[in-house]
Amino acid sequence: MPDSFVYLASQSPRRAQLLDQIGVAHQLLLPDADEDAESLEAVLPGEAPRDYVQRVTLLKLQAALQRWQRRGLPPAPVLCADTTVALGSTILGKPADAQEAIEMLTQLSGQQHEVLTAVAVGVPGAGGDPVGTAVLHEELSVSQVTFDRLEAERIAAYVATGEPFGKAGAYGVQGHAATLIAHIDGSFSGIMGLPLFETARLLRRFGWRI
């Protein structure tokens, strides 16, 4: 194995757990206090969900590589991911409050939607220049999720768990939301936030045996 670990540039504990699941050691590479990480997730006018999630993932990776350089860290692959929920062409991000979570879940009730997770890995280039000479690769996982028809009481009870906050589409597939989901076609780990098949394929490009 060319590297003993990867840098995980994500605050999601689920992504860390998924890397643990496949035996990939990792160190967190989180934003500095003065970084405006949330601004990277802004949607451009008319942007399609697939274009959005891939663009944001590469922006996150570029920011993480610059962070690696500023901190003078040892070289290792840097891994980033971003997940979005799309109902048709409408992107459902992270709800700002309970009311927005209720509105999102009401839209998803009885409907099939897409969960798109892009994952990207970059290896800093020679001379410590992560922007000009980094080797970058990206993969995209697309899954279809169908929700049960949800009464207002079920939605309110789910929102009251606090689980929808900080999650695209206002739900977490690995938690209480499993009781709301009638059918999944795709990658369960991708819906969680890190598609393991695609992640392993990316790491193999850099010589990992996984």
Short mmCIF file of C-alpha atoms in Angstrom, two decimals:
data_model
loop_
_atom_site.label_atom_id
_atom_site.label_comp_id
_atom_site.label_asym_id
_atom_site.label_seq_id
_atom_site.Cartn_x
_atom_site.Cartn_y
_atom_site.Cartn_z
CA MET A 1 0.00 0.00 0.00
CA PRO A 2 1.59 3.32 -1.08
CA ASP A 3 0.22 5.33 1.85
CA SER A 4 -0.70 4.29 5.36
CA PHE A 5 -3.63 6.71 5.56
CA VAL A 6 -5.73 9.27 3.71
CA TYR A 7 -6.80 12.74 4.78
CA LEU A 8 -10.58 12.92 5.11
CA ALA A 9 -11.73 16.48 4.48
CA SER A 10 -15.21 16.04 5.91
CA GLN A 11 -16.91 16.73 9.22
CA SER A 12 -19.35 13.87 8.67
CA PRO A 13 -18.92 11.09 11.26
CA ARG A 14 -20.69 8.75 8.86
CA ARG A 15 -17.95 9.11 6.25
CA ALA A 16 -15.33 8.36 8.89
CA GLN A 17 -17.28 5.27 9.95
CA LEU A 18 -17.53 4.08 6.35
CA LEU A 19 -13.78 4.39 5.84
CA ASP A 20 -13.30 2.39 9.03
CA GLN A 21 -15.64 -0.24 7.62
CA ILE A 22 -13.31 -0.93 4.68
CA GLY A 23 -10.13 -0.62 6.72
CA VAL A 24 -8.89 2.72 5.37
CA ALA A 25 -6.99 4.62 8.07
CA HIS A 26 -7.64 8.34 7.94
CA GLN A 27 -6.85 11.64 9.55
CA LEU A 28 -9.31 14.52 9.53
CA LEU A 29 -8.40 17.60 7.51
CA LEU A 30 -11.09 20.04 8.59
CA PRO A 31 -11.52 23.73 7.66
CA ASP A 32 -9.80 26.44 9.66
CA ALA A 33 -11.97 28.74 11.74
CA ASP A 34 -11.65 31.53 9.16
CA GLU A 35 -12.68 29.35 6.19
CA ASP A 36 -16.19 29.85 4.83
CA ALA A 37 -16.79 26.20 3.97
CA GLU A 38 -20.57 26.63 3.71
CA SER A 39 -20.25 29.08 0.83
CA LEU A 40 -18.82 26.32 -1.36
CA GLU A 41 -22.23 24.63 -1.30
CA ALA A 42 -24.12 27.53 -2.90
CA VAL A 43 -26.20 26.44 -5.90
CA LEU A 44 -25.67 28.30 -9.17
CA PRO A 45 -28.77 29.52 -11.05
CA GLY A 46 -30.20 26.75 -13.22
CA GLU A 47 -27.56 24.24 -12.11
CA ALA A 48 -28.46 20.57 -12.59
CA PRO A 49 -28.09 18.33 -9.51
CA ARG A 50 -25.35 16.16 -11.04
CA ASP A 51 -23.34 19.18 -12.15
CA TYR A 52 -23.82 20.76 -8.74
CA VAL A 53 -22.63 17.85 -6.62
CA GLN A 54 -19.56 17.22 -8.78
CA ARG A 55 -18.60 20.89 -8.88
CA VAL A 56 -18.96 21.30 -5.12
CA THR A 57 -16.91 18.18 -4.43
CA LEU A 58 -14.03 19.44 -6.54
CA LEU A 59 -14.22 22.85 -4.85
CA LYS A 60 -14.04 21.13 -1.46
CA LEU A 61 -11.08 19.07 -2.61
CA GLN A 62 -9.23 22.13 -3.89
CA ALA A 63 -9.85 23.91 -0.57
CA ALA A 64 -8.62 20.84 1.33
CA LEU A 65 -5.45 20.61 -0.74
CA GLN A 66 -4.73 24.28 -0.07
CA ARG A 67 -5.34 23.60 3.63
CA TRP A 68 -2.88 20.70 3.49
CA GLN A 69 -0.29 23.00 1.96
CA ARG A 70 -0.78 25.81 4.50
CA ARG A 71 -0.33 23.41 7.39
CA GLY A 72 2.79 21.79 5.95
CA LEU A 73 1.42 18.29 6.47
CA PRO A 74 3.03 15.05 5.27
CA PRO A 75 1.89 13.95 1.81
CA ALA A 76 -1.03 11.53 1.55
CA PRO A 77 -4.16 11.29 -0.59
CA VAL A 78 -6.90 13.77 0.28
CA LEU A 79 -10.50 12.53 0.06
CA CYS A 80 -13.62 14.71 -0.22
CA ALA A 81 -17.27 13.96 -0.85
CA ASP A 82 -20.55 15.79 -1.18
CA THR A 83 -24.11 14.45 -1.14
CA THR A 84 -27.22 16.07 -2.50
CA VAL A 85 -30.85 15.04 -2.73
CA ALA A 86 -32.72 15.88 -5.91
CA LEU A 87 -36.46 15.73 -6.50
CA GLY A 88 -36.54 16.07 -10.25
CA SER A 89 -34.38 19.09 -10.99
CA THR A 90 -34.91 20.58 -7.52
CA ILE A 91 -31.93 20.34 -5.17
CA LEU A 92 -32.85 19.77 -1.54
CA GLY A 93 -30.02 20.87 0.71
CA LYS A 94 -29.67 20.88 4.48
CA PRO A 95 -32.73 22.32 6.25
CA ALA A 96 -32.13 25.54 8.14
CA ASP A 97 -34.81 24.81 10.74
CA ALA A 98 -37.66 22.47 11.66
CA GLN A 99 -40.14 24.14 9.35
CA GLU A 100 -37.86 23.74 6.33
CA ALA A 101 -37.27 20.10 7.28
CA ILE A 102 -41.02 19.53 7.40
CA GLU A 103 -41.43 21.16 3.99
CA MET A 104 -38.70 18.98 2.43
CA LEU A 105 -40.08 15.76 3.87
CA THR A 106 -43.57 16.72 2.72
CA GLN A 107 -42.21 17.11 -0.81
CA LEU A 108 -40.51 13.70 -0.62
CA SER A 109 -43.60 11.93 0.76
CA GLY A 110 -44.75 9.19 -1.61
CA GLN A 111 -42.17 10.20 -4.21
CA GLN A 112 -39.05 8.70 -5.73
CA HIS A 113 -36.02 10.96 -5.62
CA GLU A 114 -32.31 10.74 -6.38
CA VAL A 115 -29.43 10.81 -3.93
CA LEU A 116 -26.20 11.83 -5.61
CA THR A 117 -22.84 11.52 -3.90
CA ALA A 118 -19.66 12.61 -5.62
CA VAL A 119 -16.35 11.51 -4.15
CA ALA A 120 -12.96 12.84 -5.18
CA VAL A 121 -9.39 12.00 -4.25
CA GLY A 122 -6.38 14.22 -4.84
CA VAL A 123 -2.70 13.55 -4.29
CA PRO A 124 -0.60 16.71 -3.78
CA GLY A 125 1.91 17.27 -6.51
CA ALA A 126 5.63 17.67 -6.53
CA GLY A 127 7.08 20.77 -4.91
CA GLY A 128 4.15 21.07 -2.53
CA ASP A 129 1.94 22.74 -5.14
CA PRO A 130 -1.50 21.18 -4.64
CA VAL A 131 -3.31 23.30 -7.21
CA GLY A 132 -1.01 23.10 -10.19
CA THR A 133 0.28 19.54 -9.99
CA ALA A 134 -2.18 17.56 -7.86
CA VAL A 135 -3.50 14.35 -9.40
CA LEU A 136 -7.31 14.38 -9.11
CA HIS A 137 -9.94 11.73 -9.76
CA GLU A 138 -13.69 11.84 -9.14
CA GLU A 139 -16.56 9.33 -9.12
CA LEU A 140 -20.33 9.80 -8.92
CA SER A 141 -22.86 7.51 -7.24
CA VAL A 142 -26.55 7.90 -8.10
CA SER A 143 -29.27 6.09 -6.15
CA GLN A 144 -33.06 6.19 -6.23
CA VAL A 145 -34.97 6.34 -2.96
CA THR A 146 -38.75 6.00 -2.64
CA PHE A 147 -40.50 7.34 0.45
CA ASP A 148 -43.68 6.00 1.97
CA ARG A 149 -46.66 8.35 2.02
CA LEU A 150 -46.09 10.30 5.19
CA GLU A 151 -48.77 11.81 7.35
CA ALA A 152 -48.03 15.13 9.01
CA GLU A 153 -47.74 13.38 12.38
CA ARG A 154 -45.03 11.00 11.13
CA ILE A 155 -43.09 13.87 9.62
CA ALA A 156 -43.34 15.93 12.81
CA ALA A 157 -42.25 12.96 14.94
CA TYR A 158 -39.22 12.37 12.72
CA VAL A 159 -38.20 16.03 12.75
CA ALA A 160 -38.50 15.99 16.54
CA THR A 161 -35.69 13.40 16.68
CA GLY A 162 -33.29 16.08 15.44
CA GLU A 163 -31.95 13.73 12.79
CA PRO A 164 -32.87 15.83 9.73
CA PHE A 165 -30.54 18.69 10.61
CA GLY A 166 -27.20 18.82 8.84
CA LYS A 167 -28.37 16.31 6.24
CA ALA A 168 -29.27 16.91 2.61
CA GLY A 169 -32.95 16.30 2.01
CA ALA A 170 -33.63 16.42 5.76
CA TYR A 171 -33.09 12.73 6.47
CA GLY A 172 -30.42 10.17 7.34
CA VAL A 173 -30.90 6.73 5.79
CA GLN A 174 -28.93 4.99 8.54
CA GLY A 175 -31.15 6.29 11.34
CA HIS A 176 -34.85 6.70 12.11
CA ALA A 177 -35.54 7.55 8.46
CA ALA A 178 -35.24 3.85 7.64
CA THR A 179 -38.87 3.61 8.79
CA LEU A 180 -39.90 6.19 6.17
CA ILE A 181 -38.21 4.59 3.16
CA ALA A 182 -40.17 2.07 1.12
CA HIS A 183 -37.52 1.18 -1.47
CA ILE A 184 -33.89 1.84 -2.38
CA ASP A 185 -32.27 1.19 -5.74
CA GLY A 186 -28.56 1.94 -5.60
CA SER A 187 -25.78 2.32 -3.06
CA PHE A 188 -26.71 2.36 0.63
CA SER A 189 -23.27 3.71 1.54
CA GLY A 190 -23.63 6.34 -1.19
CA ILE A 191 -26.89 7.48 0.35
CA MET A 192 -25.12 7.64 3.73
CA GLY A 193 -22.54 9.96 2.19
CA LEU A 194 -19.60 7.91 0.93
CA PRO A 195 -20.14 5.28 -1.80
CA LEU A 196 -17.70 2.53 -0.85
CA PHE A 197 -17.55 0.85 -4.26
CA GLU A 198 -16.58 4.10 -5.97
CA THR A 199 -14.28 5.15 -3.13
CA ALA A 200 -12.37 1.87 -3.28
CA ARG A 201 -12.08 2.18 -7.06
CA LEU A 202 -10.63 5.67 -6.67
CA LEU A 203 -8.08 4.56 -4.09
CA ARG A 204 -7.00 1.65 -6.28
CA ARG A 205 -6.03 4.21 -8.92
CA PHE A 206 -3.42 5.42 -6.47
CA GLY A 207 -2.14 1.93 -5.74
CA TRP A 208 -4.21 0.96 -2.71
CA ARG A 209 -5.07 -2.73 -2.46
CA ILE A 210 -8.67 -2.55 -1.42
#
